Amino acid sequence: MPYYQTRGTIPPKRHIVFEKPNGGIYAEEVISSEGFSDIYSIVYHEHAPTQVMKIEEPIDISPKIAIDKNLQNRSLKGFNVKPVDDYLQSRKIVLTNDDVNIIIAAPKKSMTDYFFKNSDSDEMIFIHSGTGSLNTVYGELNYKEGDHIIIPKGTTYQFRFDGSDNRMFIVESRQPMKFPSRYMNKYGQLLEHSPFHERDIRTPQNLVNHDETGDFIIKIKRNDMIYPYHYQAHPFDAVGWDGYLYPFAFSIYDFEPLTGRIHQPPPVHQTFETSAMVTCAFVPRLYDYHPSAIPAPYHHSNIDSDEVLYYVDGDFMSRNNIQKGQITLHPMGLTHGPHPGAIERSVGKKRTEEYAVMVDTFKPLKLTEDALEIEDAEYYKSWLF
Ligand SMILES: [Fe+2]
C-alpha cells in the first residue's frame, strides 16, 4: 500500500510473454483491490495459482455472541487468554460488529502444515510480544515486539515464530485499512506533518521462489467460514512481483507524537482509517506545556464511536489498576473519563511513558463468549470515588 515496490525478476511490460529459462511461460497473477480501481500487485508464479486438488468441509468460525446490545463500560484481561499451539485456534474474537473483529491471540507454534488466507478482511496484527517472520508470496517480513503488521485481504500467509511466547492484538477490517488521507499528498506520499514516514515502513524482503509441487493446504476464511483448500503448487512460488499491494510493518516505537500547549485530541495519535473505524497509537511523549494545562484527558462523550483501548506498556496516566494486555471498551451512549485522582495526578507532570493501541468503531460492538471469560465484571463501577 505505501508506495511502489518490486522484487525478484519481472518482464519489462505487463501482460507479455515472460519465458522461463528452461521453457514455458511464468503464470502472471494480478491481485487487485476494489475491483480494478485501487491498489494492486502483479505476481509471476512458477505454476498456475489455480490448481485445486481437493476441498475439505468448511468449518464455521462465526463469533459466538454473548452480549448483542451493550451499554456498559467494559474491561477484558487480554493476557488471561490461554496460549494455544495452533495459530488459527489461538485467535479469540472478543469484540465484533459487521465491519470489525477485535481478536486476542497467543499462538505457541509456527504454522508449518498449512497456510492462511483471510478473504473477508484486511488484518492489522499488533505484536505485543514475540519475534519472527510473516512469509508470503511477496517475501519475508521480519517483525518484532511493537510492530503493526498490515496484511491486505486475500494475502496467503504463514507465520514463523522464533519462540513460543507470542501475544497479538488483531483487528480484522472488512473495509480496506489505509493511512489517514490528511497525512498524504495527492500522490500518496506521507506529508511532513504525518507522525510517521516512508522510512518507518518495512516491506517484505528476501523473496524465495518455492518451486514445489505436492499437496499444499490453504485455509481460506470467507463469510466467517474456513475452507480448507488443497493446491498442487506451493503458494510462494513467485520469481518476481511489483505493485502497491503487499503486507508491511511499522513499529509503535517509530510513531512520532504530536504534542501541544493544551490537551491534544485523539486524532493526533491516528495510525489508520477505514470507512468504519480508525486506529491510533499512544506513545511516550512530552505533556502539554501551558502552565495550567491538565494533561489527563477531559471527560468525553464520543457519541458516534465505540472506543477500544488495548494497553501495551508503561503507566497509563488516565487509568488506575490497568495491566498489560488489558482492553477497555467505552461505548457510544456513555460518558467516560479519567479515573478518580488521575486529573489531579497529571497536573504539573512533564511526560508520560504509556503505550497503547486504540480502535474506534462507528457501529456498536458486541461481546463474545470468549470476551466474558476474561472480563473484569466490576469495571463499570471503577469511577466511584
Ligand atoms: Fe476516550
JSON list of C-alpha atoms in Angstrom, two decimals, residues 13-197:
[
{"chain": "A", "resi": 13, "resn": "LYS", "atom": "CA", "xyz": [5.93, -4.78, -19.67]},
{"chain": "A", "resi": 14, "resn": "ARG", "atom": "CA", "xyz": [2.68, -6.11, -18.18]},
{"chain": "A", "resi": 15, "resn": "HIS", "atom": "CA", "xyz": [0.80, -8.94, -19.87]},
{"chain": "A", "resi": 16, "resn": "ILE", "atom": "CA", "xyz": [3.50, -10.04, -22.28]},
{"chain": "A", "resi": 17, "resn": "VAL", "atom": "CA", "xyz": [5.29, -13.37, -22.67]},
{"chain": "A", "resi": 18, "resn": "PHE", "atom": "CA", "xyz": [7.69, -13.95, -19.76]},
{"chain": "A", "resi": 19, "resn": "GLU", "atom": "CA", "xyz": [9.62, -17.10, -20.59]},
{"chain": "A", "resi": 20, "resn": "LYS", "atom": "CA", "xyz": [11.16, -19.47, -18.10]},
{"chain": "A", "resi": 21, "resn": "PRO", "atom": "CA", "xyz": [14.85, -20.27, -18.72]},
{"chain": "A", "resi": 22, "resn": "ASN", "atom": "CA", "xyz": [14.08, -23.92, -19.46]},
{"chain": "A", "resi": 23, "resn": "GLY", "atom": "CA", "xyz": [10.90, -23.37, -21.45]},
{"chain": "A", "resi": 24, "resn": "GLY", "atom": "CA", "xyz": [7.34, -22.46, -20.64]},
{"chain": "A", "resi": 25, "resn": "ILE", "atom": "CA", "xyz": [5.78, -19.18, -19.52]},
{"chain": "A", "resi": 26, "resn": "TYR", "atom": "CA", "xyz": [5.53, -17.87, -15.97]},
{"chain": "A", "resi": 27, "resn": "ALA", "atom": "CA", "xyz": [1.95, -17.56, -14.68]},
{"chain": "A", "resi": 28, "resn": "GLU", "atom": "CA", "xyz": [1.03, -13.90, -14.25]},
{"chain": "A", "resi": 29, "resn": "GLU", "atom": "CA", "xyz": [-1.48, -13.05, -11.46]},
{"chain": "A", "resi": 30, "resn": "VAL", "atom": "CA", "xyz": [-2.95, -9.57, -10.94]},
{"chain": "A", "resi": 31, "resn": "ILE", "atom": "CA", "xyz": [-4.04, -9.14, -7.31]},
{"chain": "A", "resi": 32, "resn": "SER", "atom": "CA", "xyz": [-6.28, -6.08, -7.32]},
{"chain": "A", "resi": 33, "resn": "SER", "atom": "CA", "xyz": [-8.44, -4.28, -4.78]},
{"chain": "A", "resi": 34, "resn": "GLU", "atom": "CA", "xyz": [-11.80, -2.52, -5.12]},
{"chain": "A", "resi": 35, "resn": "GLY", "atom": "CA", "xyz": [-12.39, -4.18, -8.47]},
{"chain": "A", "resi": 36, "resn": "PHE", "atom": "CA", "xyz": [-9.61, -2.83, -10.65]},
{"chain": "A", "resi": 37, "resn": "SER", "atom": "CA", "xyz": [-9.97, 0.67, -9.21]},
{"chain": "A", "resi": 38, "resn": "ASP", "atom": "CA", "xyz": [-7.46, 0.75, -6.34]},
{"chain": "A", "resi": 39, "resn": "ILE", "atom": "CA", "xyz": [-4.04, -0.59, -5.42]},
{"chain": "A", "resi": 40, "resn": "TYR", "atom": "CA", "xyz": [-2.79, -3.85, -6.96]},
{"chain": "A", "resi": 41, "resn": "SER", "atom": "CA", "xyz": [0.27, -6.00, -7.47]},
{"chain": "A", "resi": 42, "resn": "ILE", "atom": "CA", "xyz": [1.33, -8.32, -10.29]},
{"chain": "A", "resi": 43, "resn": "VAL", "atom": "CA", "xyz": [2.94, -11.62, -9.29]},
{"chain": "A", "resi": 44, "resn": "TYR", "atom": "CA", "xyz": [4.80, -14.07, -11.57]},
{"chain": "A", "resi": 45, "resn": "HIS", "atom": "CA", "xyz": [4.39, -17.69, -10.44]},
{"chain": "A", "resi": 46, "resn": "GLU", "atom": "CA", "xyz": [6.23, -20.84, -11.50]},
{"chain": "A", "resi": 47, "resn": "HIS", "atom": "CA", "xyz": [2.88, -22.66, -11.51]},
{"chain": "A", "resi": 48, "resn": "ALA", "atom": "CA", "xyz": [-0.68, -21.53, -12.19]},
{"chain": "A", "resi": 49, "resn": "PRO", "atom": "CA", "xyz": [-2.17, -20.47, -8.84]},
{"chain": "A", "resi": 50, "resn": "THR", "atom": "CA", "xyz": [-5.49, -22.12, -9.71]},
{"chain": "A", "resi": 51, "resn": "GLN", "atom": "CA", "xyz": [-4.67, -25.85, -9.41]},
{"chain": "A", "resi": 52, "resn": "VAL", "atom": "CA", "xyz": [-7.15, -27.03, -6.80]},
{"chain": "A", "resi": 53, "resn": "MET", "atom": "CA", "xyz": [-6.98, -30.75, -5.99]},
{"chain": "A", "resi": 54, "resn": "LYS", "atom": "CA", "xyz": [-9.50, -31.08, -3.16]},
{"chain": "A", "resi": 55, "resn": "ILE", "atom": "CA", "xyz": [-11.76, -29.01, -0.90]},
{"chain": "A", "resi": 56, "resn": "GLU", "atom": "CA", "xyz": [-12.50, -30.22, 2.63]},
{"chain": "A", "resi": 57, "resn": "GLU", "atom": "CA", "xyz": [-15.70, -29.49, 4.52]},
{"chain": "A", "resi": 58, "resn": "PRO", "atom": "CA", "xyz": [-15.77, -25.87, 5.70]},
{"chain": "A", "resi": 59, "resn": "ILE", "atom": "CA", "xyz": [-15.62, -25.04, 9.41]},
{"chain": "A", "resi": 60, "resn": "ASP", "atom": "CA", "xyz": [-17.84, -22.36, 10.94]},
{"chain": "A", "resi": 61, "resn": "ILE", "atom": "CA", "xyz": [-15.79, -19.87, 13.00]},
{"chain": "A", "resi": 62, "resn": "SER", "atom": "CA", "xyz": [-18.50, -17.23, 13.46]},
{"chain": "A", "resi": 63, "resn": "PRO", "atom": "CA", "xyz": [-18.06, -15.37, 16.73]},
{"chain": "A", "resi": 64, "resn": "LYS", "atom": "CA", "xyz": [-20.41, -16.61, 19.46]},
{"chain": "A", "resi": 65, "resn": "ILE", "atom": "CA", "xyz": [-22.23, -13.50, 20.61]},
{"chain": "A", "resi": 66, "resn": "ALA", "atom": "CA", "xyz": [-22.85, -13.27, 24.36]},
{"chain": "A", "resi": 67, "resn": "ILE", "atom": "CA", "xyz": [-23.98, -9.62, 24.54]},
{"chain": "A", "resi": 68, "resn": "ASP", "atom": "CA", "xyz": [-25.55, -8.33, 21.36]},
{"chain": "A", "resi": 69, "resn": "LYS", "atom": "CA", "xyz": [-26.52, -4.89, 22.64]},
{"chain": "A", "resi": 70, "resn": "ASN", "atom": "CA", "xyz": [-24.06, -3.30, 25.02]},
{"chain": "A", "resi": 71, "resn": "LEU", "atom": "CA", "xyz": [-24.41, -0.11, 27.00]},
{"chain": "A", "resi": 72, "resn": "GLN", "atom": "CA", "xyz": [-21.83, -0.67, 29.70]},
{"chain": "A", "resi": 73, "resn": "ASN", "atom": "CA", "xyz": [-18.19, 0.29, 30.07]},
{"chain": "A", "resi": 74, "resn": "ARG", "atom": "CA", "xyz": [-16.26, -2.99, 29.95]},
{"chain": "A", "resi": 75, "resn": "SER", "atom": "CA", "xyz": [-12.77, -4.26, 30.60]},
{"chain": "A", "resi": 76, "resn": "LEU", "atom": "CA", "xyz": [-11.16, -7.50, 29.42]},
{"chain": "A", "resi": 77, "resn": "LYS", "atom": "CA", "xyz": [-7.90, -9.04, 30.66]},
{"chain": "A", "resi": 78, "resn": "GLY", "atom": "CA", "xyz": [-6.23, -9.90, 27.36]},
{"chain": "A", "resi": 79, "resn": "PHE", "atom": "CA", "xyz": [-3.31, -11.74, 28.95]},
{"chain": "A", "resi": 80, "resn": "ASN", "atom": "CA", "xyz": [-5.80, -14.16, 30.57]},
{"chain": "A", "resi": 81, "resn": "VAL", "atom": "CA", "xyz": [-6.35, -15.67, 27.12]},
{"chain": "A", "resi": 82, "resn": "LYS", "atom": "CA", "xyz": [-4.59, -19.05, 27.30]},
{"chain": "A", "resi": 83, "resn": "PRO", "atom": "CA", "xyz": [-1.75, -19.77, 24.84]},
{"chain": "A", "resi": 84, "resn": "VAL", "atom": "CA", "xyz": [-2.67, -22.38, 22.23]},
{"chain": "A", "resi": 85, "resn": "ASP", "atom": "CA", "xyz": [-0.35, -24.31, 19.89]},
{"chain": "A", "resi": 86, "resn": "ASP", "atom": "CA", "xyz": [-2.22, -23.61, 16.65]},
{"chain": "A", "resi": 87, "resn": "TYR", "atom": "CA", "xyz": [-2.31, -20.09, 15.18]},
{"chain": "A", "resi": 88, "resn": "LEU", "atom": "CA", "xyz": [-5.90, -20.13, 13.87]},
{"chain": "A", "resi": 89, "resn": "GLN", "atom": "CA", "xyz": [-7.26, -21.77, 17.01]},
{"chain": "A", "resi": 90, "resn": "SER", "atom": "CA", "xyz": [-5.43, -19.20, 19.14]},
{"chain": "A", "resi": 91, "resn": "ARG", "atom": "CA", "xyz": [-7.35, -16.29, 17.57]},
{"chain": "A", "resi": 92, "resn": "LYS", "atom": "CA", "xyz": [-10.16, -15.42, 20.02]},
{"chain": "A", "resi": 93, "resn": "ILE", "atom": "CA", "xyz": [-12.65, -12.84, 18.77]},
{"chain": "A", "resi": 94, "resn": "VAL", "atom": "CA", "xyz": [-13.67, -10.77, 21.80]},
{"chain": "A", "resi": 95, "resn": "LEU", "atom": "CA", "xyz": [-15.47, -7.79, 20.21]},
{"chain": "A", "resi": 96, "resn": "THR", "atom": "CA", "xyz": [-17.25, -7.75, 16.88]},
{"chain": "A", "resi": 97, "resn": "ASN", "atom": "CA", "xyz": [-19.62, -5.93, 14.56]},
{"chain": "A", "resi": 98, "resn": "ASP", "atom": "CA", "xyz": [-20.38, -6.08, 10.83]},
{"chain": "A", "resi": 99, "resn": "ASP", "atom": "CA", "xyz": [-17.18, -4.19, 10.00]},
{"chain": "A", "resi": 100, "resn": "VAL", "atom": "CA", "xyz": [-14.58, -5.25, 12.54]},
{"chain": "A", "resi": 101, "resn": "ASN", "atom": "CA", "xyz": [-13.43, -8.21, 14.63]},
{"chain": "A", "resi": 102, "resn": "ILE", "atom": "CA", "xyz": [-11.16, -7.47, 17.57]},
{"chain": "A", "resi": 103, "resn": "ILE", "atom": "CA", "xyz": [-9.08, -10.52, 18.43]},
{"chain": "A", "resi": 104, "resn": "ILE", "atom": "CA", "xyz": [-6.62, -11.60, 21.11]},
{"chain": "A", "resi": 105, "resn": "ALA", "atom": "CA", "xyz": [-4.19, -14.38, 20.17]},
{"chain": "A", "resi": 106, "resn": "ALA", "atom": "CA", "xyz": [-1.41, -16.21, 21.96]},
{"chain": "A", "resi": 107, "resn": "PRO", "atom": "CA", "xyz": [-0.14, -18.82, 19.47]},
{"chain": "A", "resi": 108, "resn": "LYS", "atom": "CA", "xyz": [2.75, -21.07, 20.54]},
{"chain": "A", "resi": 109, "resn": "LYS", "atom": "CA", "xyz": [3.75, -22.93, 17.38]},
{"chain": "A", "resi": 110, "resn": "SER", "atom": "CA", "xyz": [4.75, -21.75, 13.91]},
{"chain": "A", "resi": 111, "resn": "MET", "atom": "CA", "xyz": [2.43, -22.55, 11.02]},
{"chain": "A", "resi": 112, "resn": "THR", "atom": "CA", "xyz": [4.07, -25.48, 9.26]},
{"chain": "A", "resi": 113, "resn": "ASP", "atom": "CA", "xyz": [1.36, -27.69, 7.77]},
{"chain": "A", "resi": 114, "resn": "TYR", "atom": "CA", "xyz": [-1.00, -25.07, 6.32]},
{"chain": "A", "resi": 115, "resn": "PHE", "atom": "CA", "xyz": [-1.25, -21.50, 5.04]},
{"chain": "A", "resi": 116, "resn": "PHE", "atom": "CA", "xyz": [-3.98, -18.99, 5.91]},
{"chain": "A", "resi": 117, "resn": "LYS", "atom": "CA", "xyz": [-5.80, -16.55, 3.64]},
{"chain": "A", "resi": 118, "resn": "ASN", "atom": "CA", "xyz": [-8.29, -14.09, 5.08]},
{"chain": "A", "resi": 119, "resn": "SER", "atom": "CA", "xyz": [-10.66, -13.29, 2.23]},
{"chain": "A", "resi": 120, "resn": "ASP", "atom": "CA", "xyz": [-13.06, -11.38, 4.49]},
{"chain": "A", "resi": 121, "resn": "SER", "atom": "CA", "xyz": [-10.79, -8.68, 5.85]},
{"chain": "A", "resi": 122, "resn": "ASP", "atom": "CA", "xyz": [-7.59, -6.72, 5.97]},
{"chain": "A", "resi": 123, "resn": "GLU", "atom": "CA", "xyz": [-5.71, -7.55, 9.15]},
{"chain": "A", "resi": 124, "resn": "MET", "atom": "CA", "xyz": [-3.73, -5.32, 11.48]},
{"chain": "A", "resi": 125, "resn": "ILE", "atom": "CA", "xyz": [-1.70, -7.53, 13.81]},
{"chain": "A", "resi": 126, "resn": "PHE", "atom": "CA", "xyz": [-0.11, -5.63, 16.69]},
{"chain": "A", "resi": 127, "resn": "ILE", "atom": "CA", "xyz": [2.77, -7.65, 18.12]},
{"chain": "A", "resi": 128, "resn": "HIS", "atom": "CA", "xyz": [2.74, -7.33, 21.90]},
{"chain": "A", "resi": 129, "resn": "SER", "atom": "CA", "xyz": [5.39, -10.00, 22.41]},
{"chain": "A", "resi": 130, "resn": "GLY", "atom": "CA", "xyz": [7.40, -12.34, 20.22]},
{"chain": "A", "resi": 131, "resn": "THR", "atom": "CA", "xyz": [9.56, -12.10, 17.11]},
{"chain": "A", "resi": 132, "resn": "GLY", "atom": "CA", "xyz": [9.53, -13.98, 13.83]},
{"chain": "A", "resi": 133, "resn": "SER", "atom": "CA", "xyz": [8.62, -13.54, 10.21]},
{"chain": "A", "resi": 134, "resn": "LEU", "atom": "CA", "xyz": [5.46, -13.30, 8.18]},
{"chain": "A", "resi": 135, "resn": "ASN", "atom": "CA", "xyz": [6.02, -15.25, 4.97]},
{"chain": "A", "resi": 136, "resn": "THR", "atom": "CA", "xyz": [4.00, -14.51, 1.83]},
{"chain": "A", "resi": 137, "resn": "VAL", "atom": "CA", "xyz": [4.37, -14.67, -1.94]},
{"chain": "A", "resi": 138, "resn": "TYR", "atom": "CA", "xyz": [5.91, -11.18, -1.63]},
{"chain": "A", "resi": 139, "resn": "GLY", "atom": "CA", "xyz": [8.84, -12.39, 0.53]},
{"chain": "A", "resi": 140, "resn": "GLU", "atom": "CA", "xyz": [9.64, -12.45, 4.23]},
{"chain": "A", "resi": 141, "resn": "LEU", "atom": "CA", "xyz": [8.63, -9.68, 6.62]},
{"chain": "A", "resi": 142, "resn": "ASN", "atom": "CA", "xyz": [10.63, -9.88, 9.83]},
{"chain": "A", "resi": 143, "resn": "TYR", "atom": "CA", "xyz": [8.81, -8.47, 12.83]},
{"chain": "A", "resi": 144, "resn": "LYS", "atom": "CA", "xyz": [9.36, -7.77, 16.49]},
{"chain": "A", "resi": 145, "resn": "GLU", "atom": "CA", "xyz": [7.54, -6.50, 19.56]},
{"chain": "A", "resi": 146, "resn": "GLY", "atom": "CA", "xyz": [5.76, -3.19, 18.92]},
{"chain": "A", "resi": 147, "resn": "ASP", "atom": "CA", "xyz": [5.13, -3.77, 15.21]},
{"chain": "A", "resi": 148, "resn": "HIS", "atom": "CA", "xyz": [1.81, -3.21, 13.50]},
{"chain": "A", "resi": 149, "resn": "ILE", "atom": "CA", "xyz": [1.73, -5.74, 10.64]},
{"chain": "A", "resi": 150, "resn": "ILE", "atom": "CA", "xyz": [-0.79, -4.87, 7.94]},
{"chain": "A", "resi": 151, "resn": "ILE", "atom": "CA", "xyz": [-1.88, -7.83, 5.81]},
{"chain": "A", "resi": 152, "resn": "PRO", "atom": "CA", "xyz": [-4.14, -6.99, 2.86]},
{"chain": "A", "resi": 153, "resn": "LYS", "atom": "CA", "xyz": [-7.29, -9.05, 2.40]},
{"chain": "A", "resi": 154, "resn": "GLY", "atom": "CA", "xyz": [-6.63, -12.08, 0.20]},
{"chain": "A", "resi": 155, "resn": "THR", "atom": "CA", "xyz": [-2.93, -12.45, 1.12]},
{"chain": "A", "resi": 156, "resn": "THR", "atom": "CA", "xyz": [-1.93, -16.07, 1.74]},
{"chain": "A", "resi": 157, "resn": "TYR", "atom": "CA", "xyz": [0.46, -16.20, 4.68]},
{"chain": "A", "resi": 158, "resn": "GLN", "atom": "CA", "xyz": [2.36, -18.31, 7.16]},
{"chain": "A", "resi": 159, "resn": "PHE", "atom": "CA", "xyz": [3.79, -17.10, 10.47]},
{"chain": "A", "resi": 160, "resn": "ARG", "atom": "CA", "xyz": [7.16, -18.41, 11.62]},
{"chain": "A", "resi": 161, "resn": "PHE", "atom": "CA", "xyz": [7.61, -17.70, 15.33]},
{"chain": "A", "resi": 162, "resn": "ASP", "atom": "CA", "xyz": [11.08, -17.57, 16.89]},
{"chain": "A", "resi": 163, "resn": "GLY", "atom": "CA", "xyz": [9.72, -18.77, 20.26]},
{"chain": "A", "resi": 164, "resn": "SER", "atom": "CA", "xyz": [6.54, -19.97, 21.95]},
{"chain": "A", "resi": 165, "resn": "ASP", "atom": "CA", "xyz": [5.68, -16.73, 23.82]},
{"chain": "A", "resi": 166, "resn": "ASN", "atom": "CA", "xyz": [3.65, -14.75, 21.28]},
{"chain": "A", "resi": 167, "resn": "ARG", "atom": "CA", "xyz": [0.97, -12.21, 22.14]},
{"chain": "A", "resi": 168, "resn": "MET", "atom": "CA", "xyz": [-1.03, -10.46, 19.41]},
{"chain": "A", "resi": 169, "resn": "PHE", "atom": "CA", "xyz": [-3.80, -7.86, 19.31]},
{"chain": "A", "resi": 170, "resn": "ILE", "atom": "CA", "xyz": [-5.52, -8.29, 15.95]},
{"chain": "A", "resi": 171, "resn": "VAL", "atom": "CA", "xyz": [-8.02, -6.07, 14.16]},
{"chain": "A", "resi": 172, "resn": "GLU", "atom": "CA", "xyz": [-9.84, -7.61, 11.21]},
{"chain": "A", "resi": 173, "resn": "SER", "atom": "CA", "xyz": [-11.42, -4.95, 8.99]},
{"chain": "A", "resi": 174, "resn": "ARG", "atom": "CA", "xyz": [-13.85, -5.75, 6.20]},
{"chain": "A", "resi": 175, "resn": "GLN", "atom": "CA", "xyz": [-13.07, -2.32, 4.70]},
{"chain": "A", "resi": 176, "resn": "PRO", "atom": "CA", "xyz": [-9.51, -1.63, 3.50]},
{"chain": "A", "resi": 177, "resn": "MET", "atom": "CA", "xyz": [-7.18, -0.12, 6.11]},
{"chain": "A", "resi": 178, "resn": "LYS", "atom": "CA", "xyz": [-5.43, 2.99, 4.82]},
{"chain": "A", "resi": 179, "resn": "PHE", "atom": "CA", "xyz": [-3.25, 5.74, 6.17]},
{"chain": "A", "resi": 180, "resn": "PRO", "atom": "CA", "xyz": [-5.37, 8.77, 7.09]},
{"chain": "A", "resi": 181, "resn": "SER", "atom": "CA", "xyz": [-5.91, 10.77, 3.92]},
{"chain": "A", "resi": 182, "resn": "ARG", "atom": "CA", "xyz": [-4.93, 14.01, 5.69]},
{"chain": "A", "resi": 183, "resn": "TYR", "atom": "CA", "xyz": [-1.42, 12.55, 6.20]},
{"chain": "A", "resi": 184, "resn": "MET", "atom": "CA", "xyz": [-0.88, 12.18, 2.45]},
{"chain": "A", "resi": 185, "resn": "ASN", "atom": "CA", "xyz": [-0.41, 14.40, -0.57]},
{"chain": "A", "resi": 186, "resn": "LYS", "atom": "CA", "xyz": [-2.27, 13.81, -3.83]},
{"chain": "A", "resi": 187, "resn": "TYR", "atom": "CA", "xyz": [0.50, 11.42, -5.00]},
{"chain": "A", "resi": 188, "resn": "GLY", "atom": "CA", "xyz": [0.19, 9.22, -1.89]},
{"chain": "A", "resi": 189, "resn": "GLN", "atom": "CA", "xyz": [3.40, 10.45, -0.24]},
{"chain": "A", "resi": 190, "resn": "LEU", "atom": "CA", "xyz": [3.26, 10.93, 3.53]},
{"chain": "A", "resi": 191, "resn": "LEU", "atom": "CA", "xyz": [3.35, 14.64, 4.33]},
{"chain": "A", "resi": 192, "resn": "GLU", "atom": "CA", "xyz": [5.72, 16.39, 6.70]},
{"chain": "A", "resi": 193, "resn": "HIS", "atom": "CA", "xyz": [3.07, 16.66, 9.44]},
{"chain": "A", "resi": 194, "resn": "SER", "atom": "CA", "xyz": [2.39, 12.92, 9.41]},
{"chain": "A", "resi": 195, "resn": "PRO", "atom": "CA", "xyz": [3.63, 11.23, 12.62]},
{"chain": "A", "resi": 196, "resn": "PHE", "atom": "CA", "xyz": [5.36, 8.56, 10.51]},
{"chain": "A", "resi": 197, "resn": "HIS", "atom": "CA", "xyz": [7.26, 8.47, 7.23]}
]
